[in-house]
Short mmCIF file of C-alpha atoms in Angstrom, two decimals:
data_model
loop_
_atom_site.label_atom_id
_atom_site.label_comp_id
_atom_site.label_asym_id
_atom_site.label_seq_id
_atom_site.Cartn_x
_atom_site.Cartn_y
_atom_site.Cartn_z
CA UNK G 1 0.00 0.00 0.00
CA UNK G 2 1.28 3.52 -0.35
CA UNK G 3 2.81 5.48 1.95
CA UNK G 4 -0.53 8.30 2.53
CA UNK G 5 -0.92 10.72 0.02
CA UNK G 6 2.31 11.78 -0.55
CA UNK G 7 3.50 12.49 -4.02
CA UNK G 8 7.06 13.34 -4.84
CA UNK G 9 7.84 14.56 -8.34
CA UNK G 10 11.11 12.44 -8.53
CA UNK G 11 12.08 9.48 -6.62
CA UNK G 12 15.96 9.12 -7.37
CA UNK G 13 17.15 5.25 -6.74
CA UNK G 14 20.55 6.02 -5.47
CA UNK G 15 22.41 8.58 -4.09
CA UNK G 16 25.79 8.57 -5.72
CA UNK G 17 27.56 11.72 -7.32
CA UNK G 18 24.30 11.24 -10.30
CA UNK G 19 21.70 11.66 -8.62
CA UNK G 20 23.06 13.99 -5.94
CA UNK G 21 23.98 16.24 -8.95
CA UNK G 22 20.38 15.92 -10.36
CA UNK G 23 19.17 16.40 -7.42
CA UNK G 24 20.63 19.94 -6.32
CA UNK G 25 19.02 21.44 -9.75
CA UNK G 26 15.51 19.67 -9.63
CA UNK G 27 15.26 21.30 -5.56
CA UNK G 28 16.66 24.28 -6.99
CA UNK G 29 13.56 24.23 -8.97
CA UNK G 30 11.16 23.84 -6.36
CA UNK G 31 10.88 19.79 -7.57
CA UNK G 32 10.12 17.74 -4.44
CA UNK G 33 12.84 15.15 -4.62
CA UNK G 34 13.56 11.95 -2.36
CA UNK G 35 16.69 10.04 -3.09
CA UNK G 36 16.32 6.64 -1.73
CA UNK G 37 20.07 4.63 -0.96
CA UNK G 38 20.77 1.44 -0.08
CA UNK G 39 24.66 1.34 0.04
CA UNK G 40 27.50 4.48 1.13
CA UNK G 41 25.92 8.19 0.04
CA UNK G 42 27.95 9.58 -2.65
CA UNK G 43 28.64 5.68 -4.15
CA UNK G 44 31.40 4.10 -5.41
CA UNK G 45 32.70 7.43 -5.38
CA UNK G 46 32.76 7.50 -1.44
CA UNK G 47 35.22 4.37 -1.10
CA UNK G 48 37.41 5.59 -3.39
CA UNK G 49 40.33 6.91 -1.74
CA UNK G 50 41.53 9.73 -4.22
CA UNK G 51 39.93 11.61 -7.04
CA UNK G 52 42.60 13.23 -9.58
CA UNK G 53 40.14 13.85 -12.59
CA UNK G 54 37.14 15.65 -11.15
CA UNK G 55 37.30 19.23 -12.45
CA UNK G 56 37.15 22.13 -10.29
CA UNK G 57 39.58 20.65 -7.91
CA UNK G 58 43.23 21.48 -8.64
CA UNK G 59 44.70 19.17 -5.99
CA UNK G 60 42.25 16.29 -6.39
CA UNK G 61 39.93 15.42 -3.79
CA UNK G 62 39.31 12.65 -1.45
CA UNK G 63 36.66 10.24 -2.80
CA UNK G 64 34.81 10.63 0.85
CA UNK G 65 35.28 14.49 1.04
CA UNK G 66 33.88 14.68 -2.58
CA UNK G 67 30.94 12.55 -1.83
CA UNK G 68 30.08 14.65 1.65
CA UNK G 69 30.31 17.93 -0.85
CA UNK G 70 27.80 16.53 -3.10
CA UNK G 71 25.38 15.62 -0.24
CA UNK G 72 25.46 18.89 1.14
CA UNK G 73 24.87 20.72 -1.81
CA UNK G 74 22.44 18.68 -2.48
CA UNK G 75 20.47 18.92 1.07
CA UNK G 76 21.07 22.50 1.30
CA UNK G 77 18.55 22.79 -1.48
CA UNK G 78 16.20 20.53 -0.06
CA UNK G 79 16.95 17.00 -1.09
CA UNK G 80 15.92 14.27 0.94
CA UNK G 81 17.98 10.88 1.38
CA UNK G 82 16.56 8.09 2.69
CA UNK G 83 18.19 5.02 3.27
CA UNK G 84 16.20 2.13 2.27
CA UNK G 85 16.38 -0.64 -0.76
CA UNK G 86 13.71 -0.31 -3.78
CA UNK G 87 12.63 -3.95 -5.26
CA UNK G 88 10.56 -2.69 -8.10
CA UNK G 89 9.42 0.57 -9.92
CA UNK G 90 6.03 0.41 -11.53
CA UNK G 91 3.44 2.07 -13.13
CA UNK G 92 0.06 3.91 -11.86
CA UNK G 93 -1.95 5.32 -13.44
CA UNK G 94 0.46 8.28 -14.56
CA UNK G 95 2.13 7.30 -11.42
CA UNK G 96 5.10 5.76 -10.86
CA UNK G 97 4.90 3.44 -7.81
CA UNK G 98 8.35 2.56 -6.45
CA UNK G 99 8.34 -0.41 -3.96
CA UNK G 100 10.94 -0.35 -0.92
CA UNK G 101 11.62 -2.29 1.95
CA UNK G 102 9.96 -0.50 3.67
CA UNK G 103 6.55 0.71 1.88
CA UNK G 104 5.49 2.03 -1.11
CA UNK G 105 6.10 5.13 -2.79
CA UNK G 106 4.27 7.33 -5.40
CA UNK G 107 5.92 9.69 -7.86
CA UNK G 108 5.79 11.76 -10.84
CA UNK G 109 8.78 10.81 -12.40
CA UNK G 110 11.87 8.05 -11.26
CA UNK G 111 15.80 8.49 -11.91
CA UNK G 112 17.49 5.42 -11.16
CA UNK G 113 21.01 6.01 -11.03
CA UNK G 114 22.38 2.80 -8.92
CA UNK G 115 25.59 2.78 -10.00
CA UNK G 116 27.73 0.19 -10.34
CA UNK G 117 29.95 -2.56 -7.78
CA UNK G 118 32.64 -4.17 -7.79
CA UNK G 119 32.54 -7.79 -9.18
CA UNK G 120 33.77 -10.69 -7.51
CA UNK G 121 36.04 -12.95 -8.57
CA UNK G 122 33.91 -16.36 -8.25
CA UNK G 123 36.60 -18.65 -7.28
CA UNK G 124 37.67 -20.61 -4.39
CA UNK G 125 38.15 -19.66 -1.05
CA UNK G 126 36.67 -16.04 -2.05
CA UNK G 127 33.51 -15.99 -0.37
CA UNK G 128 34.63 -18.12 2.42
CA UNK G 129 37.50 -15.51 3.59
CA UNK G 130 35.25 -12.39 2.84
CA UNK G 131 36.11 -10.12 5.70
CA UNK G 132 39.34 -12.90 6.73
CA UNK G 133 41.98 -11.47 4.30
CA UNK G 134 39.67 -10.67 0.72
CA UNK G 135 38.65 -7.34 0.53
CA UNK G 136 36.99 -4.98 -1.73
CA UNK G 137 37.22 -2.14 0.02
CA UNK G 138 40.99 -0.45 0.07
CA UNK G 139 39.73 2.52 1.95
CA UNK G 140 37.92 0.73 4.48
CA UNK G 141 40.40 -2.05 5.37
CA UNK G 142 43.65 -1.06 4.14
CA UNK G 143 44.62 -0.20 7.15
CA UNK G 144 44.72 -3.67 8.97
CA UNK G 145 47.67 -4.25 6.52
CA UNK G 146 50.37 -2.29 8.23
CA UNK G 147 54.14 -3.65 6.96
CA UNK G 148 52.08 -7.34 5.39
CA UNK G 149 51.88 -8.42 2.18
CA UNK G 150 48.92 -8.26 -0.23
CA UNK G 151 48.14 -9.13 -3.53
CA UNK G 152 45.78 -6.78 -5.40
CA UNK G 153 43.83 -8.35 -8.45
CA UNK G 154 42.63 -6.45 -11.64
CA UNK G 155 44.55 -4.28 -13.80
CA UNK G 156 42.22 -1.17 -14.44
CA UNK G 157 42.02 2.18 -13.10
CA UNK G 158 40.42 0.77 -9.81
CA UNK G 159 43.06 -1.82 -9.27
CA UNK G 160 46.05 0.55 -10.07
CA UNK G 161 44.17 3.45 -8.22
CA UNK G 162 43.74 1.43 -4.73
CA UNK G 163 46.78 -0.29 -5.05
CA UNK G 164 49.18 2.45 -4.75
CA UNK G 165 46.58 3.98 -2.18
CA UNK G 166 47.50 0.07 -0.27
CA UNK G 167 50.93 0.80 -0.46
CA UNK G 168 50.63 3.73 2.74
CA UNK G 169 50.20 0.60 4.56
CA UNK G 170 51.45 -2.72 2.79
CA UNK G 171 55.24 -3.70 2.43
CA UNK G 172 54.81 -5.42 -0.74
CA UNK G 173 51.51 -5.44 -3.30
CA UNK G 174 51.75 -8.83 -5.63
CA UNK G 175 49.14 -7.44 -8.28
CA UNK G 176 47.72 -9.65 -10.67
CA UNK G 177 46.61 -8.61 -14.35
CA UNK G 178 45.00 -10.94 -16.22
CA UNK G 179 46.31 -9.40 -19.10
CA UNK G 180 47.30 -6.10 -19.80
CA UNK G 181 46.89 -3.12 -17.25
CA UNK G 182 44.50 -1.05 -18.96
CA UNK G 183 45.04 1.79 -16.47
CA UNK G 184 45.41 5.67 -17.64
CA UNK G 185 48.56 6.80 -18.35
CA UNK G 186 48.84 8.98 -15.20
CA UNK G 187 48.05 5.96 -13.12
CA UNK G 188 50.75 3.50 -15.43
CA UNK G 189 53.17 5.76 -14.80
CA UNK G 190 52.74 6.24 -11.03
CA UNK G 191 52.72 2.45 -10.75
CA UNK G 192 55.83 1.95 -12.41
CA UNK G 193 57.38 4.17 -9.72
CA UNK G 194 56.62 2.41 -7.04
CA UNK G 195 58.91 0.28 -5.77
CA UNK G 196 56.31 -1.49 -3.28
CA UNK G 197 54.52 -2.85 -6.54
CA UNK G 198 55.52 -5.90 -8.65
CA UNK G 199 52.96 -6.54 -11.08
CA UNK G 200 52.29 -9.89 -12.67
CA UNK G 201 50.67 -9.87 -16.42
CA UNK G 202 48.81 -12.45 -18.07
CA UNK G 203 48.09 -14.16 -14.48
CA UNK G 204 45.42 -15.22 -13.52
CA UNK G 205 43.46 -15.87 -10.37
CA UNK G 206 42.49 -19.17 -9.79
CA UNK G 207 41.91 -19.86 -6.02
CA UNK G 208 42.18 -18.53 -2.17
CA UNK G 209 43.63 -20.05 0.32
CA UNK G 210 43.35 -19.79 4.00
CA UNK G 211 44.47 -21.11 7.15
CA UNK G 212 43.43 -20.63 10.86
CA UNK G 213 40.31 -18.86 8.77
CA UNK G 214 42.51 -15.95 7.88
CA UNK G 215 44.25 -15.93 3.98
CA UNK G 216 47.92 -16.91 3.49
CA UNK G 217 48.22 -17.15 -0.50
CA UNK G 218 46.55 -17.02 -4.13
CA UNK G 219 47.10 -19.38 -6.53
CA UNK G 220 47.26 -18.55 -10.10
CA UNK G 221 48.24 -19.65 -13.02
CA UNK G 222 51.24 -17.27 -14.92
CA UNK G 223 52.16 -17.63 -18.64
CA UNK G 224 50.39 -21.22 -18.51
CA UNK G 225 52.69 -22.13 -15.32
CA UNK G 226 50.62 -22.89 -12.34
CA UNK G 227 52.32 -20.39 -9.30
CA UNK G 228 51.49 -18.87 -6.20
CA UNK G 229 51.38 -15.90 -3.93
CA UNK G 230 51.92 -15.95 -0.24
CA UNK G 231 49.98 -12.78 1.29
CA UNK G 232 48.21 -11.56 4.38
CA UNK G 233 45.23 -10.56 2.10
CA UNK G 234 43.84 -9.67 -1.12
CA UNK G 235 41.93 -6.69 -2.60
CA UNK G 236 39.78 -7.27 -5.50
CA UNK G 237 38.91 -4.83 -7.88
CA UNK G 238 38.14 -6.48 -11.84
CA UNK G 239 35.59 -4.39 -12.93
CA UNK G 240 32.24 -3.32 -12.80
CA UNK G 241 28.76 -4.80 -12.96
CA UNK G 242 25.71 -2.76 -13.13
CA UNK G 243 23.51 -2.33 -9.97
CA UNK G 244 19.86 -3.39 -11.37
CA UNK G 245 18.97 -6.54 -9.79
CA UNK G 246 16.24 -4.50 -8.12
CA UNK G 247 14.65 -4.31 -11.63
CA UNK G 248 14.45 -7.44 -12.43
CA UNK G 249 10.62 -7.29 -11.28
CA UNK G 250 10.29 -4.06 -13.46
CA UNK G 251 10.17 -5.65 -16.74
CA UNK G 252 9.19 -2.72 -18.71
CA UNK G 253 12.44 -0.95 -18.11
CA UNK G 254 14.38 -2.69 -20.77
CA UNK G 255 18.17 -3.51 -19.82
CA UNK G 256 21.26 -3.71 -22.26
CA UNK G 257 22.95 -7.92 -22.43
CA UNK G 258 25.01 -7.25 -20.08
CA UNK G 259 22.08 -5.61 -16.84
CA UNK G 260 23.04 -1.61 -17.90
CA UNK G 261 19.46 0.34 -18.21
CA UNK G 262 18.65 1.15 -21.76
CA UNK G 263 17.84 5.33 -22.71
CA UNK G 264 17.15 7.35 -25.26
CA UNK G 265 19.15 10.52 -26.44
CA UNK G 266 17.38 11.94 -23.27
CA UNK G 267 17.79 9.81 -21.17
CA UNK G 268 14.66 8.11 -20.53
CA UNK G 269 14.19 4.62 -19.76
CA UNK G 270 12.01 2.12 -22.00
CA UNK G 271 9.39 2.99 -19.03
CA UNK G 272 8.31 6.85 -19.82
CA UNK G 273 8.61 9.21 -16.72
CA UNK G 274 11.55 6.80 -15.90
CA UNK G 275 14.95 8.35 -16.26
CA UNK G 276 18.58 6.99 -16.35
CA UNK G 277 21.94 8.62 -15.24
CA UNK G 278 25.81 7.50 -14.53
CA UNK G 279 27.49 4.33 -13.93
CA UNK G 280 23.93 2.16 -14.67
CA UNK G 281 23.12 3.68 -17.93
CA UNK G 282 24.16 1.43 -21.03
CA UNK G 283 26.96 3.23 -22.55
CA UNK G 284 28.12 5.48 -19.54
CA UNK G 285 32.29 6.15 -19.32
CA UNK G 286 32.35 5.09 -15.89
CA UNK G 287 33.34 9.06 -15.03
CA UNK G 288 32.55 10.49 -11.63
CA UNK G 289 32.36 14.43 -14.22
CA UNK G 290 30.72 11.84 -16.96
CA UNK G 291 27.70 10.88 -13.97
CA UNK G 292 27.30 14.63 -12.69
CA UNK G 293 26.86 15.64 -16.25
CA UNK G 294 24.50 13.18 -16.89
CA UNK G 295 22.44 13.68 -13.15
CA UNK G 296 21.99 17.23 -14.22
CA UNK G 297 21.04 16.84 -18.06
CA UNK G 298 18.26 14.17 -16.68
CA UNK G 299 17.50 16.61 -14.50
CA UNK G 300 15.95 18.83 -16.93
CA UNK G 301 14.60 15.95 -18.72
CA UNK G 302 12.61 15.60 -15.49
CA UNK G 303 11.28 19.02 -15.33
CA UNK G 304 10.34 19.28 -18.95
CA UNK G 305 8.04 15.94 -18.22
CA UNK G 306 6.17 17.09 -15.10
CA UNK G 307 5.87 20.24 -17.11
CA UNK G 308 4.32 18.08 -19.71
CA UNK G 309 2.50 15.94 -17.56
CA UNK G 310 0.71 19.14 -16.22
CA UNK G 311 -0.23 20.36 -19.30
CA UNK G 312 -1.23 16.84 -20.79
CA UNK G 313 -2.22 14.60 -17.73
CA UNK G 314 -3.58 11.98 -19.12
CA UNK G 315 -0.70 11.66 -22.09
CA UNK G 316 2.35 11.16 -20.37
CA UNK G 317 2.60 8.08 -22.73
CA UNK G 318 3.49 9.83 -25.34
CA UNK G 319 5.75 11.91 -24.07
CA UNK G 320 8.30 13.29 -26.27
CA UNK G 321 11.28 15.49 -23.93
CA UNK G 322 11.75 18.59 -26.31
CA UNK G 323 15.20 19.43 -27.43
CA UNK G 324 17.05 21.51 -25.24
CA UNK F 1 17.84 -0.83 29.85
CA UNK F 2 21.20 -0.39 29.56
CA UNK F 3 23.07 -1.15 26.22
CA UNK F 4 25.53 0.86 24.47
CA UNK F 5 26.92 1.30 21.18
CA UNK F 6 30.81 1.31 19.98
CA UNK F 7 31.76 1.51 16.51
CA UNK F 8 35.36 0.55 15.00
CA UNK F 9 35.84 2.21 12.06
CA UNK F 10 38.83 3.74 10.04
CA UNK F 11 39.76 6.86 8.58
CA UNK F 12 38.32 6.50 5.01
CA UNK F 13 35.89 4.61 5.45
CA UNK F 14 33.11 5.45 4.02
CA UNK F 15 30.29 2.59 4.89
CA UNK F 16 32.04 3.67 8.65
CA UNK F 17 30.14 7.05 8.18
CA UNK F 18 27.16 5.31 6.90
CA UNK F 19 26.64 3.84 10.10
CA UNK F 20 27.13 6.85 12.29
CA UNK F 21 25.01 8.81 10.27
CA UNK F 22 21.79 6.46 10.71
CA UNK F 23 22.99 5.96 14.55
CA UNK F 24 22.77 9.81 14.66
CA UNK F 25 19.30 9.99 12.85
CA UNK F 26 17.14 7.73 15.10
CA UNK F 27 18.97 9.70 18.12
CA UNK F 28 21.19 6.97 19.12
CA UNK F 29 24.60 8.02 21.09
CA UNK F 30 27.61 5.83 20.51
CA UNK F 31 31.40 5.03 21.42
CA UNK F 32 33.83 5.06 17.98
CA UNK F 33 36.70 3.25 18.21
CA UNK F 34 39.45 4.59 15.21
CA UNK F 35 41.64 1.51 14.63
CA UNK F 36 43.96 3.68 12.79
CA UNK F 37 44.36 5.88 16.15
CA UNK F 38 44.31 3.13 18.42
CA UNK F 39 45.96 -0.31 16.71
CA UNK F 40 46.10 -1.87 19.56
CA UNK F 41 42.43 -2.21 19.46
CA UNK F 42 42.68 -3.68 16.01
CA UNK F 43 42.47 -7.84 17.91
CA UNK F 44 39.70 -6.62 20.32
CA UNK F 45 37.96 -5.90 16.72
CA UNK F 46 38.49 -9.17 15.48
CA UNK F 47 37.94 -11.14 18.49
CA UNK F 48 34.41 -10.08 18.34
CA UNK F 49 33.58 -9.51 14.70
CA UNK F 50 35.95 -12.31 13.74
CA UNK F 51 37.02 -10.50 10.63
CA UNK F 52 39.23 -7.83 9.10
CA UNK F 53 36.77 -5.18 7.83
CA UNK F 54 35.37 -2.14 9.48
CA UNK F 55 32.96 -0.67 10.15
CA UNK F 56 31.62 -3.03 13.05
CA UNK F 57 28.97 -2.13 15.15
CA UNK F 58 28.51 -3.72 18.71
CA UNK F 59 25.48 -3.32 20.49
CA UNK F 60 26.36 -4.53 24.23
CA UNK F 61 23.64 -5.06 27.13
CA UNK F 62 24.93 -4.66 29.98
CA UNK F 63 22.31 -6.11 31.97
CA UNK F 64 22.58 -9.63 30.11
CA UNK F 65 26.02 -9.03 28.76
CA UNK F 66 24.50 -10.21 25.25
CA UNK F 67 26.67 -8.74 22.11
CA UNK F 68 25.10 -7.56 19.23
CA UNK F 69 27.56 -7.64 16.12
CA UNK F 70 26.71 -6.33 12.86
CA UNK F 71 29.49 -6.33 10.58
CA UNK F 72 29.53 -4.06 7.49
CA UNK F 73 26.56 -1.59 6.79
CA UNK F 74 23.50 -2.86 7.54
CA UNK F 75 20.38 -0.98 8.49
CA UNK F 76 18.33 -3.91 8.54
CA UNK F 77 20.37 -5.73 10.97
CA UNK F 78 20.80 -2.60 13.12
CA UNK F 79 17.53 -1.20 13.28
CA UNK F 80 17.09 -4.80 14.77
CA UNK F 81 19.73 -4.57 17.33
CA UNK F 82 18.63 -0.79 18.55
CA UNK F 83 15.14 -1.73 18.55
CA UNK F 84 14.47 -1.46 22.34
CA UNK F 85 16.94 1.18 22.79
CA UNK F 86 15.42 5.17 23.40
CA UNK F 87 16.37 7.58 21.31
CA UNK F 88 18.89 9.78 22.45
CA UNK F 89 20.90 7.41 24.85
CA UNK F 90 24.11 8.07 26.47
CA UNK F 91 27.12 6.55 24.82
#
């Protein structure tokens, strides 16, 4: 049942640097907004320990700093978080209903912007030593490797990125590429400075092993030769996988092969009055500047469809968003 | 009644400030342990959690000496452990 009478004009699903950005210009324009998160405010953004590429700060920014800047922009103009999980979005009437843990909601319009995690490797040992030596989180557990070894697998901008952030703590980083690092040039170079780093190419990460519950090495197997790595722990960062399992009782919001949320040119979902922003969208760069850009064009995307479901009510079906 | 709340956390962490902030909004005081500023804490922390990660939460009664652990961020879980407790509580 819903939640009284209560109407927002935009339910955001997610409160990462997208929807934080979309949400200081829809309060800004009087649009009654609710962001609803499940995870860390500000996203994947928040646990990352260093942000060199976000314009408009000439030293680079702390990932947590930067994520506690966008919330209180964002509140200052009246945004609401809530913490909560949504399990479906749905339609009506010219309603969106948006089911939670904890209750339904009604809106106007939805912008899911979920973001993205980290994915896990899927081999042995790894979900039996979560919290016991594997780790996804540098920023949040990099510390309890003070002078031990790690190993660090992945080779993208994540992996390089929290690996040299591990190295304030670690003696020795064992990372593991499965093939090439595919890291910017920036991070590739900074890498190959550090001395605390020995990276391992075409390796790859075959199983987790503990003892007294705690890990002690990887195994792996390098240019075809089986090997091993003796470590304390192991971060894991090989990519990304799109957050929209909640959706998967939505089916009229139509995902890409891989779970990323299908839009048009602006930005609408295959649902209309349903929006799409940042890491989730099918297509995004993966950019913290790429998913503020993005929170604020569906931002006006929004506005221009309340406006037209106030002057059409009962058409919001065949909405159109008019070119900006 | 008489339970109290201490959080280890660590300096970046970001699910760490998760936690306080919901602690905060239902008007719940609480105890934070900083493993980075006290390492010698770090075994206490594992002892009870039995793992490596932050942020853990430890609801203790004092009454029946019961432990609640929640490991990670997890409102559900919490919300369960701070059930009884009144808002506003003395660390």
């Amino acid at each position: 049942m819903a939640e009284q009478a209560q109407i927002y004009d935009v339910i955001m699903v997610g409160a990462g640097p997208a929807a934080l950005a979309a949400a200081v210009y829809t309060t800004r324009e009087d649009i009654e907004t609710l962001l609803i998160e499940k995870g860390a405010v500000g996203g994947l953004a928040a646990i990352t320990d260093w942000v060199d590429n976000y314009p408009g700060f000439a030293k680079g920014i702390s990932g947590l700093d930067l994520a506690a800047q966008l919330e209180g922009q964002a509140e200052r103009f009246g945004a609401k978080i809530k913490l909560g999980e949504v399990q479906k979005i749905s339609t009506d009437g010219d309603l969106k209903r948006v089911t939670t843990n904890d209750g339904d909601l009604l809106a106007k319009t939805v912008l899911i912007a979920t973001g993205t995690d980290y994915k896990k490797l899927g081999i042995p040992g790894e979900q039996e030593l979560y919290g016991r030596g594997v780790h996804y989180c540098a920023t949040c557990d990099g510390a309890f490797y003070r002078d031990k070894r790690l190993v660090v697998v992945g080779g993208g901008n994540s992996a390089v990125q929290e690996a040299l952030f591990l190295t304030k703590f670690a003696s020795h980083i064992d990372m593991l590429v499965r093939s090439d690092v595919r890291a910017s040039e920036i991070l590739q170079h900074e890498l190959a400075k550090n001395a605390k780093i020995t990276v391992h190419l075409n390796t790859s990460t075959e199983g987790i092993i503990g003892e007294n519950n705690k890990v002690v090495k990887v195994l792996g197997t390098k240019d075809g030769q089986k090997t091993e790595f003796e470590t304390d722990g192991v971060f894991v960062f090989i990519g990304l996988k799109p957050n929209t399992v909640f959706l998967s009782d939505s089916p009229q919001i139509e995902l890409d092969e891989v779970g990323f949320v299908r839009s048009d040119a602006n930005l609408q979902t295959t649902m209309p009055g349903v929006f799409v922003a940042g890491d989730v969208r099918s297509g995004a760069t993966m950019q913290i500047a790429a998913a503020v850009g993005e929170g604020a064009t569906a931002a006006l995307r929004v506005r221009e469809y309340l406006e037209h479901l106030e002057r059409h009510s009962t058409e919001a079906s065949h909405y159109v968003a008019d070119q900006a | 009644m008489a339970k109290t709340i201490t959080i280890y956390t660590t300096n970046t962490c970001a699910y760490c400030v998760m936690v306080k902030k919901w602690l905060k909004s239902k008007g719940l005081g609480y105890q934070e342990v900083n493993l980075e500023e006290h390492p010698e804490r770090q075994a206490e922390m594992m002892q009870l959690s039995g793992q490596m990660a932050v942020p853990v939460t430890v609801v203790a009664d004092k009454d029946s000496d019961y432990l609640n652990i929640t490991v990670g961020w997890n409102p559900a879980k919490l919300a369960s452990a701070v059930a009884d407790m009144p808002v506003a509580s003395a660390a």
